[in-house]
Amino acid sequence: MGDGASSSRSGRGGVKERAKERGGIGESVVIDHGRRRNSCGYCRSTSASSVSHGLWANSLTAEDYQELLDHGWRRSGCFLYKPEMDRTCCPSYTIRLKPNNFYPSKDQDRVYKRMQRFLDGATSMDKYDNLKQTANSCKGSVKLVCRESIPEITAVSTKESASSTCEKLSSESVIIHALSDIIDKAVSILCGSISLPVAQFPKVNVKKVTTQAKKKLMNISEDLAYTSNIAFQIAATIRRSQAADAINKSLEPELPDINPRTIAEKLSGLVMQQEVPSGLLTKACNGHLNFYSTTKQISSEASNLKQKAQEPRGSQGNAKRIATSENCIIMPPKRRKLEIRLKRSSFDQEEYALYRKYQIEVHDDKPEKVTVSSYKRFLVDTPIIFSPPIRGDNSVAPCGFGSFHQQYLIDGKLVAVGVVDILPRCLSSKYLFWDPDFAFLSLGKYSALQEIDWVKETQNCCPSLQYYYLGYYIHSCSKMRYKAAYRPSELLCPLRYQWVPFEIAKPLLERKPYVVLSDYLVEQQSAMLSKHARSVERFDTDTAGCAHIEDSSDEDNDEIDFRYKDTDMDIGDESSFLADGAPVADGSPNCDVGDIVLAVNGLRVKFKDLEKVLGCVDKKVISGLEKQLMSYVRVVGTELAGHMVYCLC
């Protein structure tokens, strides 16, 4: 594996030394809460099926938190937790990717393009607001309707719909009747001028021109509303009269031209002399007597102008045109400005208001539960000691190391906030909350892509910062699988803390939720080496080529729908977790805990010197503390346990 375990552990031996070189940035002090059991927020189990180890951090250096991440830990405020993978109901694997190797999917590309169109002014929020209102109204109806009331509401809805349809049909019927009367009068005048009895002609028939009929006919105006074929009927009647009655031959020289076009033009002139319903214009066209809507014509002109304005290329550029019945105004498109600001973690009233709106509308939290204190405890409070940048030192990011809030503003309005930790080797994404009014922009996906880009750019001035951590990947929880859509990604082995490509881990997790991933990685590498050795023997080539064989898994992942960005859950106040002090049985051998530094009554004392400093201590207390320290070493690792301060206060 090209950048697996060796790369993640490179340079770990000098954590304290690197901290001292930057001027001394404090020490990590933790309080052990031992094993904790909770109901699970992922599988929604009501029993205490979620098992993890908890630590409260009074303070943490950025280097130490980086090491904790690489041992499967995460934080919620100042509380650190690590799932006991072989015991918990939903095993959670730390997932990361290397932005330099990242390639966006088609769906992720669409997110970029959608945002760009919105910023360019090519799309507006109006249609999304209408969709949201429709969805909300439907949602409200569903909540209020009970099964017994469905027939009644359906009947009411049907009556309302029928009433609306009847009103529309009644209005059209009135117009058709009025037009028929007007044409009848025109036919009477025409027949009187040629001495023909009106009774010989059929009744005038006026039809409404439907949208479907317009689509079938070529070169027909969109403004055509009503039509009549009375001119064809008059011409046919005259011809039949001539053929049936020989007397009509004597009248033939006196008859006008019986061409339907001529008859329609004469009728059109006679109709225009009468009072036609407002908004209609009469014209003769190929023997048809047509009535056009003047209001539709105006709206059609406006639509055409708007369509031209939205064309991406043209001699006049991309302009937005607004047409009215009096004039046509040409205006440039209104561009929007996106700002992304990175600030150190601190309480901000505007951010809290957005968080409250997000939690209530998106997660259906009860308003009384979304308090300032819960928000601060979850997303503002941090134990990570800020490490400022040093001029000329490329071992620290330009913004420093610590906890930050990345704000997204559109035209000055705060629309999203990403809570992140910037550490020596990674940017760790913790949580994102966004304005539900801008859900159509897929801000969860967009912010993740921006964070990936940030790592790429920052790597130029801080080479050690190479990874993007997405939190926990939980294969058994469908809504947490979206994280694998950012590829190529790696999962952390829960036992040996080696990084394993997701393509290798995925089929294993399909079979069972808890897997020692590194076992299969070793097996795969061994199989590849064995296969290569056989091929070398078969073709009698130089066996030295075996030294170049490494992991080369190139399987493609399926597209994963990215709908959420909830990398952590608010686990609440640390006092609610009960530690039973039981050692974690992960197969690790017992270790020497004598050099662990304890904080006791303001003093720093190694465990092996505890009795020397405090005097006589009960042997049972010493034995119990030793077991607790052994459990602590197993979950944090020997190196971290050796220099973090274990607080007994």
XYZ file of C-alpha atoms in Angstrom:
649
model
C 0.000 0.000 0.000
C 1.694 3.123 -1.274
C 0.731 5.463 1.565
C -0.619 3.069 4.151
C 0.529 2.424 7.662
C 4.086 3.519 7.114
C 3.072 6.936 5.831
C 0.554 7.539 8.596
C 3.125 6.746 11.279
C 6.122 8.443 9.746
C 7.780 10.843 12.121
C 5.617 9.934 15.103
C 8.534 9.511 17.439
C 9.209 13.214 17.628
C 5.819 14.572 18.659
C 7.113 16.377 21.733
C 10.229 17.540 19.950
C 8.242 19.103 17.077
C 5.977 20.834 19.585
C 8.965 22.250 21.459
C 10.481 23.502 18.209
C 7.357 25.606 17.673
C 7.834 27.279 21.000
C 6.042 24.885 23.341
C 2.293 24.741 22.875
C 1.172 23.166 26.136
C 0.415 19.616 27.128
C -2.415 17.161 26.648
C -4.399 16.454 29.806
C -7.204 13.878 29.760
C -9.663 12.308 32.197
C -10.502 8.650 31.570
C -14.218 7.790 31.535
C -13.613 4.160 30.658
C -16.174 2.097 28.800
C -19.558 3.687 28.165
C -22.783 2.166 26.881
C -25.439 4.151 25.065
C -28.419 3.808 22.789
C -27.273 4.098 19.173
C -28.087 7.138 17.057
C -27.299 5.291 13.833
C -29.375 2.108 14.052
C -31.831 3.800 16.460
C -31.648 0.977 18.967
C -33.306 1.691 22.294
C -31.008 -0.647 24.233
C -27.482 0.289 25.309
C -25.980 -1.397 22.235
C -23.439 1.323 21.395
C -20.203 0.572 23.255
C -17.216 2.916 23.270
C -14.368 4.222 25.378
C -14.551 7.838 26.515
C -12.032 10.507 27.498
C -12.611 14.057 28.620
C -9.859 16.333 27.322
C -8.937 19.367 29.391
C -6.400 20.202 26.688
C -4.897 18.533 23.615
C -2.024 19.442 21.368
C -2.747 19.276 17.634
C -0.112 16.565 17.298
C -1.729 14.410 19.963
C -5.204 14.743 18.472
C -3.768 13.755 15.086
C -2.398 10.592 16.710
C -5.744 9.921 18.371
C -7.520 10.204 15.011
C -5.091 7.648 13.630
C -6.110 5.336 16.473
C -9.838 5.581 15.692
C -10.846 8.439 18.040
C -13.186 11.362 17.340
C -14.317 14.302 19.412
C -17.624 15.980 20.255
C -16.682 19.270 21.830
C -14.134 18.358 24.504
C -15.320 14.772 24.830
C -13.332 12.100 22.955
C -14.789 8.709 22.083
C -13.644 5.555 20.339
C -16.030 2.698 19.466
C -15.161 -0.715 20.820
C -15.433 -2.232 17.379
C -15.902 -5.882 18.344
C -18.652 -5.025 20.852
C -20.632 -2.074 19.466
C -23.735 -2.480 17.306
C -22.510 -0.208 14.497
C -18.735 -0.501 13.980
C -17.347 2.871 12.879
C -14.230 2.990 10.705
C -12.211 6.192 10.344
C -12.180 7.152 6.654
C -9.805 9.448 4.817
C -8.649 10.295 1.310
C -5.620 11.907 -0.253
C -6.852 14.995 -2.165
C -3.991 14.796 -4.671
C -5.429 11.455 -5.830
C -9.076 12.532 -5.649
C -11.155 12.509 -8.814
C -14.724 13.901 -8.685
C -17.674 11.833 -9.857
C -20.266 13.087 -12.349
C -22.618 13.883 -9.497
C -19.924 15.920 -7.724
C -19.171 17.785 -10.962
C -22.860 18.658 -11.225
C -22.721 20.190 -7.750
C -19.939 22.524 -8.874
C -21.833 23.493 -12.036
C -25.107 24.070 -10.184
C -23.407 26.446 -7.780
C -21.685 28.267 -10.640
C -24.970 28.727 -12.532
C -26.553 30.107 -9.387
C -23.674 32.535 -8.825
C -23.786 33.610 -12.487
C -27.464 34.485 -12.120
C -28.554 31.862 -14.654
C -30.854 30.247 -12.062
C -32.942 31.784 -9.313
C -34.458 30.619 -6.050
C -38.041 31.240 -7.196
C -38.712 27.792 -8.632
C -37.052 26.143 -5.628
C -39.185 28.257 -3.273
C -42.319 27.141 -5.115
C -41.260 23.499 -4.895
C -40.494 23.919 -1.207
C -43.875 25.531 -0.529
C -45.606 22.719 -2.395
C -43.633 20.113 -0.463
C -44.353 21.828 2.846
C -48.067 22.088 2.098
C -48.168 18.422 1.151
C -46.167 17.539 4.248
C -48.547 19.508 6.440
C -51.528 17.760 4.879
C -50.040 14.368 5.540
C -49.452 15.201 9.182
C -52.991 16.445 9.733
C -54.922 13.838 7.757
C -56.086 10.699 9.515
C -57.234 7.606 7.693
C -60.948 8.217 8.354
C -60.827 11.747 6.919
C -59.175 10.821 3.608
C -62.454 10.160 1.687
C -63.947 13.421 2.931
C -60.881 15.471 1.993
C -60.658 13.704 -1.358
C -64.284 14.551 -2.028
C -63.719 18.190 -1.091
C -60.617 18.343 -3.282
C -62.551 16.786 -6.159
C -65.364 19.291 -5.738
C -62.905 22.182 -5.653
C -61.138 20.858 -8.743
C -64.457 20.277 -10.531
C -65.635 23.741 -9.539
C -62.471 25.322 -10.918
C -62.786 23.321 -14.130
C -66.454 24.272 -14.504
C -65.642 27.949 -14.057
C -62.979 27.697 -16.737
C -65.276 25.814 -19.128
C -68.111 28.249 -18.447
C -65.889 31.204 -19.349
C -64.786 29.524 -22.576
C -68.387 28.618 -23.408
C -69.460 32.244 -23.078
C -66.716 33.381 -25.471
C -67.528 30.648 -28.019
C -71.257 31.514 -27.881
C -70.514 35.220 -28.375
C -68.222 34.525 -31.338
C -70.851 32.231 -32.902
C -73.471 34.996 -32.694
C -71.081 37.524 -34.266
C -70.224 35.158 -37.145
C -73.951 34.363 -37.643
C -74.659 38.061 -38.138
C -71.744 38.341 -40.578
C -73.041 35.315 -42.547
C -76.528 36.882 -42.698
C -75.097 40.122 -44.078
C -73.002 38.192 -46.632
C -75.960 36.066 -47.756
C -78.157 39.154 -48.078
C -75.600 40.741 -50.399
C -75.754 37.736 -52.774
C -79.507 37.051 -52.405
C -79.139 33.621 -50.776
C -81.386 32.360 -47.943
C -79.531 31.999 -44.640
C -81.471 28.856 -43.842
C -79.499 26.955 -46.460
C -76.246 27.310 -44.512
C -75.196 25.125 -41.557
C -74.967 26.415 -38.033
C -71.762 28.288 -37.206
C -69.285 26.126 -35.276
C -66.484 27.799 -33.247
C -63.799 25.647 -31.618
C -61.106 26.355 -29.057
C -57.616 25.527 -30.355
C -55.894 23.242 -27.824
C -52.174 23.041 -27.089
C -52.076 19.499 -28.473
C -53.584 20.691 -31.762
C -50.956 23.433 -32.037
C -48.166 20.887 -31.610
C -49.531 18.717 -34.414
C -49.807 21.593 -36.904
C -46.785 23.230 -38.493
C -46.290 27.010 -38.728
C -49.193 27.823 -36.457
C -49.156 30.770 -34.076
C -49.056 30.105 -30.341
C -51.530 32.983 -29.921
C -54.341 31.247 -31.859
C -57.230 30.783 -29.417
C -60.399 30.010 -31.443
C -61.207 29.095 -35.050
C -64.198 28.457 -37.341
C -64.404 26.683 -40.718
C -67.703 28.348 -41.704
C -66.197 29.639 -44.978
C -65.621 26.055 -46.185
C -69.195 25.148 -45.211
C -70.638 28.130 -47.111
C -68.612 27.296 -50.247
C -69.680 23.639 -50.100
C -73.337 24.583 -49.637
C -73.240 26.893 -52.661
C -71.689 24.163 -54.820
C -74.274 21.611 -53.748
C -77.030 24.113 -54.468
C -75.688 24.700 -57.982
C -75.467 20.983 -58.786
C -78.913 20.095 -57.388
C -81.001 22.852 -58.913
C -80.663 23.818 -62.573
C -82.266 27.130 -61.796
C -79.115 28.119 -60.009
C -77.373 28.205 -63.378
C -79.149 31.446 -64.154
C -77.915 32.813 -60.873
C -74.377 31.653 -61.437
C -73.139 34.828 -63.112
C -74.442 36.845 -60.161
C -72.777 34.644 -57.499
C -69.531 35.828 -55.989
C -66.312 33.797 -56.007
C -67.051 30.683 -53.951
C -63.397 30.179 -52.955
C -63.275 29.591 -49.095
C -60.365 32.050 -48.789
C -62.387 34.850 -50.369
C -65.430 34.024 -48.227
C -63.304 33.982 -45.050
C -61.768 37.368 -45.867
C -65.219 38.888 -46.446
C -66.508 37.397 -43.182
C -63.430 38.669 -41.332
C -64.153 42.207 -42.487
C -67.788 41.916 -41.419
C -66.846 40.458 -38.004
C -64.403 43.276 -37.273
C -67.229 45.759 -37.748
C -68.920 44.237 -34.709
C -67.948 44.230 -31.036
C -65.606 41.238 -30.612
C -64.830 40.002 -27.036
C -61.904 41.944 -25.559
C -58.443 40.538 -26.053
C -59.257 38.826 -29.395
C -58.064 39.764 -32.879
C -59.858 38.439 -36.016
C -57.935 37.250 -39.076
C -58.706 35.111 -42.149
C -56.141 32.423 -42.848
C -56.419 29.876 -45.718
C -60.217 29.830 -45.544
C -60.359 29.658 -41.732
C -61.760 32.435 -39.616
C -59.295 32.683 -36.721
C -59.361 34.575 -33.440
C -56.006 35.362 -31.779
C -55.395 36.271 -28.154
C -53.692 39.665 -27.915
C -52.719 39.019 -24.242
C -50.975 35.783 -25.198
C -49.170 37.616 -27.946
C -47.676 40.023 -25.425
C -46.636 37.197 -23.113
C -45.216 35.304 -26.094
C -43.079 38.272 -27.038
C -41.853 38.487 -23.454
C -41.096 34.777 -23.461
C -39.143 35.047 -26.703
C -37.113 37.936 -25.343
C -36.403 36.031 -22.138
C -35.342 32.962 -24.133
C -32.932 35.049 -26.197
C -31.566 36.599 -23.039
C -30.752 33.174 -21.621
C -28.773 32.068 -24.677
C -25.158 31.466 -23.542
C -23.598 32.947 -26.649
C -24.562 35.846 -28.834
C -23.414 39.144 -30.217
C -25.049 41.011 -27.348
C -23.743 38.688 -24.587
C -25.768 37.170 -21.793
C -28.423 39.767 -21.016
C -31.659 39.512 -19.112
C -34.620 41.118 -20.899
C -37.881 42.099 -19.241
C -40.775 42.712 -21.671
C -43.978 44.592 -20.934
C -46.844 45.703 -23.165
C -45.309 49.163 -23.390
C -41.572 48.628 -23.662
C -38.671 46.210 -23.529
C -35.916 46.770 -20.948
C -32.535 45.080 -21.302
C -30.711 44.428 -18.033
C -27.462 42.579 -17.261
C -27.795 39.359 -15.203
C -27.369 39.804 -11.471
C -24.292 37.901 -10.365
C -23.995 36.637 -6.827
C -20.875 36.697 -4.699
C -19.694 33.656 -2.755
C -17.293 34.214 0.134
C -15.593 31.453 2.113
C -14.106 32.593 5.424
C -12.025 30.525 7.817
C -12.163 31.665 11.444
C -11.080 30.140 14.733
C -13.771 28.340 16.688
C -15.751 30.807 18.813
C -19.388 31.574 19.551
C -21.128 33.632 16.868
C -24.777 34.627 17.215
C -25.416 34.460 13.459
C -23.921 30.973 13.294
C -26.042 29.833 16.222
C -29.214 31.163 14.550
C -28.364 29.201 11.397
C -27.559 26.064 13.442
C -30.875 26.343 15.274
C -32.799 26.709 12.005
C -30.959 23.731 10.503
C -31.518 21.416 13.466
C -35.223 22.242 13.744
C -36.103 22.151 10.036
C -33.768 19.420 8.780
C -33.438 17.119 11.807
C -36.817 17.887 13.422
C -35.204 18.758 16.754
C -37.506 20.284 19.341
C -36.838 24.039 19.620
C -36.400 23.882 23.388
C -33.586 21.338 22.931
C -31.514 23.511 20.578
C -29.982 25.807 23.181
C -26.920 28.030 23.199
C -25.226 25.805 25.783
C -25.790 22.611 23.772
C -24.498 24.342 20.630
C -21.371 25.576 22.403
C -20.704 22.196 23.991
C -21.080 20.407 20.664
C -19.475 22.672 18.048
C -17.696 25.601 19.725
C -15.844 24.172 22.711
C -12.586 22.484 21.774
C -9.662 21.061 23.762
C -7.221 21.501 20.863
C -4.582 24.090 21.726
C -4.172 26.607 18.924
C -0.751 26.401 17.286
C -0.044 29.673 15.440
C 1.845 29.804 12.148
C 5.499 30.761 12.200
C 6.992 32.861 9.447
C 9.330 30.812 7.306
C 8.201 27.520 8.918
C 6.361 25.269 6.467
C 5.600 22.651 9.114
C 2.503 24.656 10.185
C -0.433 25.618 7.975
C -0.746 29.366 7.190
C -3.847 29.528 9.417
C -2.176 27.524 12.192
C -3.388 24.263 13.753
C -6.542 24.033 15.823
C -10.353 24.111 15.537
C -12.015 26.360 12.961
C -15.372 27.339 11.518
C -15.474 27.706 7.728
C -18.266 30.115 6.788
C -20.009 30.199 3.397
C -21.697 33.501 2.540
C -23.702 34.358 -0.587
C -24.137 38.113 -1.094
C -23.231 38.585 2.567
C -25.816 36.085 3.860
C -24.494 33.171 5.918
C -25.737 29.968 4.240
C -23.479 27.257 5.703
C -20.831 26.625 8.364
C -18.356 23.751 8.319
C -16.744 22.833 11.652
C -13.255 21.449 11.023
C -10.012 20.639 12.817
C -6.773 21.512 11.019
C -3.976 19.238 12.183
C -0.372 18.439 11.192
C -1.341 15.800 8.615
C -4.966 16.493 7.773
C -8.090 18.574 7.721
C -10.674 16.673 9.761
C -14.306 17.438 8.905
C -16.469 17.384 12.016
C -19.914 18.806 11.175
C -21.768 20.984 8.693
C -24.983 22.941 9.131
C -26.655 24.930 6.356
C -29.645 27.079 5.506
C -32.572 24.841 4.444
C -33.644 27.576 1.983
C -30.499 26.760 -0.028
C -30.884 22.976 0.030
C -31.052 22.933 -3.785
C -27.336 23.842 -3.893
C -26.318 20.571 -2.157
C -24.160 22.507 0.295
C -23.047 19.329 2.080
C -21.387 18.041 -1.066
C -20.153 21.462 -2.099
C -18.459 22.127 1.253
C -16.741 18.725 1.169
C -15.359 19.505 -2.294
C -14.162 22.898 -1.068
C -12.433 21.303 1.932
C -10.693 18.842 -0.388
C -9.526 21.748 -2.567
C -8.316 23.572 0.541
C -6.044 20.644 1.453
C -4.640 20.598 -2.085
C -3.814 24.312 -1.957
C -2.450 24.269 1.607
C -0.152 21.381 0.787
C 1.965 23.770 -1.285
C 2.998 25.678 1.842
C 2.615 22.864 4.423
C 3.764 19.601 2.793
C 2.881 17.414 5.788
C -0.832 18.267 5.493
C -1.828 15.649 2.906
C -5.154 14.110 3.949
C -8.843 14.849 4.292
C -10.608 12.956 7.104
C -14.374 12.499 6.728
C -15.056 11.130 10.202
C -16.534 7.641 10.607
C -17.693 5.356 7.823
C -20.481 3.039 9.022
C -21.284 0.417 6.420
C -24.289 -0.864 8.352
C -25.869 2.627 8.263
C -27.054 3.458 4.738
C -27.056 7.226 5.216
C -23.391 7.174 6.260
C -22.194 5.338 3.148
C -22.064 8.557 1.118
C -18.527 9.148 2.395
C -17.166 6.409 0.157
C -18.282 8.501 -2.853
C -15.152 10.597 -2.300
C -12.503 8.359 -3.743
C -10.045 6.781 -3.658
C -10.545 6.518 0.094
C -9.050 4.382 2.871
C -10.445 2.837 6.051
C -8.480 2.451 9.285
C -7.963 -1.100 10.517
C -9.451 -1.186 14.044
C -6.750 -3.502 15.394
C -3.405 -2.653 13.772
C -4.277 0.928 12.715
C -3.141 0.429 9.142
C -4.920 2.157 6.263
C -6.696 -0.185 3.858
C -8.140 0.877 0.446
C -11.921 1.015 0.469
C -12.097 -1.269 -2.573
C -10.578 -4.042 -0.451
C -12.678 -3.289 2.632
C -16.087 -2.976 0.942
C -16.703 -6.646 0.014
C -15.524 -7.676 3.479
C -17.952 -5.320 5.200
C -20.777 -6.649 3.027
C -20.339 -9.991 4.817
C -19.973 -8.814 8.418
C -19.837 -5.415 10.168
C -16.611 -5.930 12.131
C -13.511 -6.922 10.200
C -9.797 -6.767 11.007
C -9.057 -5.141 7.677
C -5.282 -5.407 7.791
C -5.486 -9.237 7.850
C -7.062 -9.242 4.414
C -4.633 -6.633 3.164
C -1.699 -8.866 4.120
C -3.407 -11.864 2.516
C -4.010 -9.950 -0.695
C -0.433 -8.728 -0.851
C 0.852 -12.252 -0.188
C -1.400 -13.651 -2.898
C -0.175 -11.045 -5.342
C 3.451 -11.805 -4.502
C 2.814 -15.545 -4.893
C 1.081 -15.015 -8.232
C 3.928 -12.843 -9.415
C 6.490 -15.440 -8.310
C 4.687 -18.160 -10.292
C 4.615 -15.960 -13.364
C 8.325 -15.244 -12.940
C 9.072 -18.971 -12.768
C 6.837 -19.702 -15.761
C 8.473 -17.156 -18.012
C 11.953 -17.636 -16.581
C 12.452 -13.951 -15.859
C 14.509 -12.177 -13.270
C 13.021 -12.769 -9.780
C 14.306 -9.385 -8.648
C 11.090 -7.897 -10.066
C 9.179 -9.218 -7.049
C 10.576 -6.408 -4.921
C 8.442 -3.882 -6.785
C 5.099 -5.516 -6.062
C 2.855 -3.427 -3.799
C -0.854 -3.093 -3.303
C -2.494 -2.233 -6.601
C -6.204 -2.406 -6.040
C -7.900 -0.458 -8.836
C -11.514 -1.580 -8.441
C -14.155 1.058 -9.083
C -16.718 1.946 -6.459
C -20.387 2.287 -7.270
C -21.794 5.784 -7.313
C -23.107 6.681 -3.887
C -25.804 9.254 -3.400
C -24.513 12.036 -1.333
C -27.437 13.483 0.661
C -26.010 14.130 4.114
C -22.919 15.498 5.805
C -23.368 14.527 9.466
C -19.936 13.216 10.390
C -20.541 13.222 14.158
C -23.422 13.126 16.599
C -23.901 15.397 19.584
C -23.285 13.017 22.455
C -24.237 15.469 25.152
C -22.682 16.220 28.507
C -19.819 13.979 29.550
C -21.313 13.415 32.983
C -24.071 11.269 31.478
C -21.611 8.476 30.617
C -20.955 5.873 33.277
C -17.540 4.234 33.212
C -17.325 0.737 34.555
C -13.519 0.776 34.442
C -13.411 -2.585 32.679
C -10.247 -3.198 30.693
C -10.678 -3.379 26.932
C -9.862 -6.865 25.719
C -8.394 -6.299 22.278
C -5.744 -8.966 22.423
C -2.926 -6.586 23.343
C -0.425 -7.830 25.911
C -0.177 -6.243 29.311
C 2.087 -3.210 29.188
C 4.248 -1.294 31.634
C 2.248 1.643 32.937
C 4.857 2.861 35.435
C 5.977 5.843 33.306
C 2.474 7.241 32.727
C 2.305 10.774 34.128
C -0.565 11.373 36.536
C -2.072 14.712 37.535
C -2.822 14.519 41.255
C -3.729 17.591 43.309
C -1.883 19.887 40.935
C 1.212 17.684 40.872
C 2.690 15.712 37.949
C 3.671 12.251 39.220
C 4.620 9.089 37.390
C 2.516 6.107 38.375
C 5.547 4.172 39.619
C 6.409 7.071 41.966
C 2.874 7.564 43.273
C 3.480 5.977 46.666
C 6.757 7.839 47.101
C 5.063 11.192 46.620
C 1.716 10.554 48.342
C 2.901 8.171 51.006
C 1.123 4.961 51.856
C -1.698 4.176 49.408
C -4.142 1.298 49.696
C -2.948 -1.639 47.566
C -6.460 -2.197 46.197
C -6.517 1.386 44.930
C -3.122 0.917 43.290
C -4.224 -2.377 41.697
C -7.478 -0.887 40.392
C -5.666 2.144 38.995
C -3.112 -0.083 37.294
C -5.874 -2.031 35.498
C -7.499 1.208 34.429
C -4.181 2.501 33.069
C -3.641 -0.725 31.141
C -7.045 -0.289 29.522
C -6.122 3.313 28.765
C -2.855 2.285 27.066
C -4.674 -0.231 24.874
C -7.103 2.339 23.494
C -4.727 5.291 22.979
C -1.468 3.504 22.200
C 1.818 3.277 24.044
C 3.358 6.453 22.644
C 0.423 8.729 23.452
C -0.029 7.194 26.888
C 3.645 7.878 27.540
C 3.440 11.659 27.194
C -0.225 12.663 27.720
C -1.113 13.550 31.301
C -3.638 11.219 32.929
C -5.721 13.331 35.269
C -7.097 11.805 38.486
C -8.873 14.968 39.620
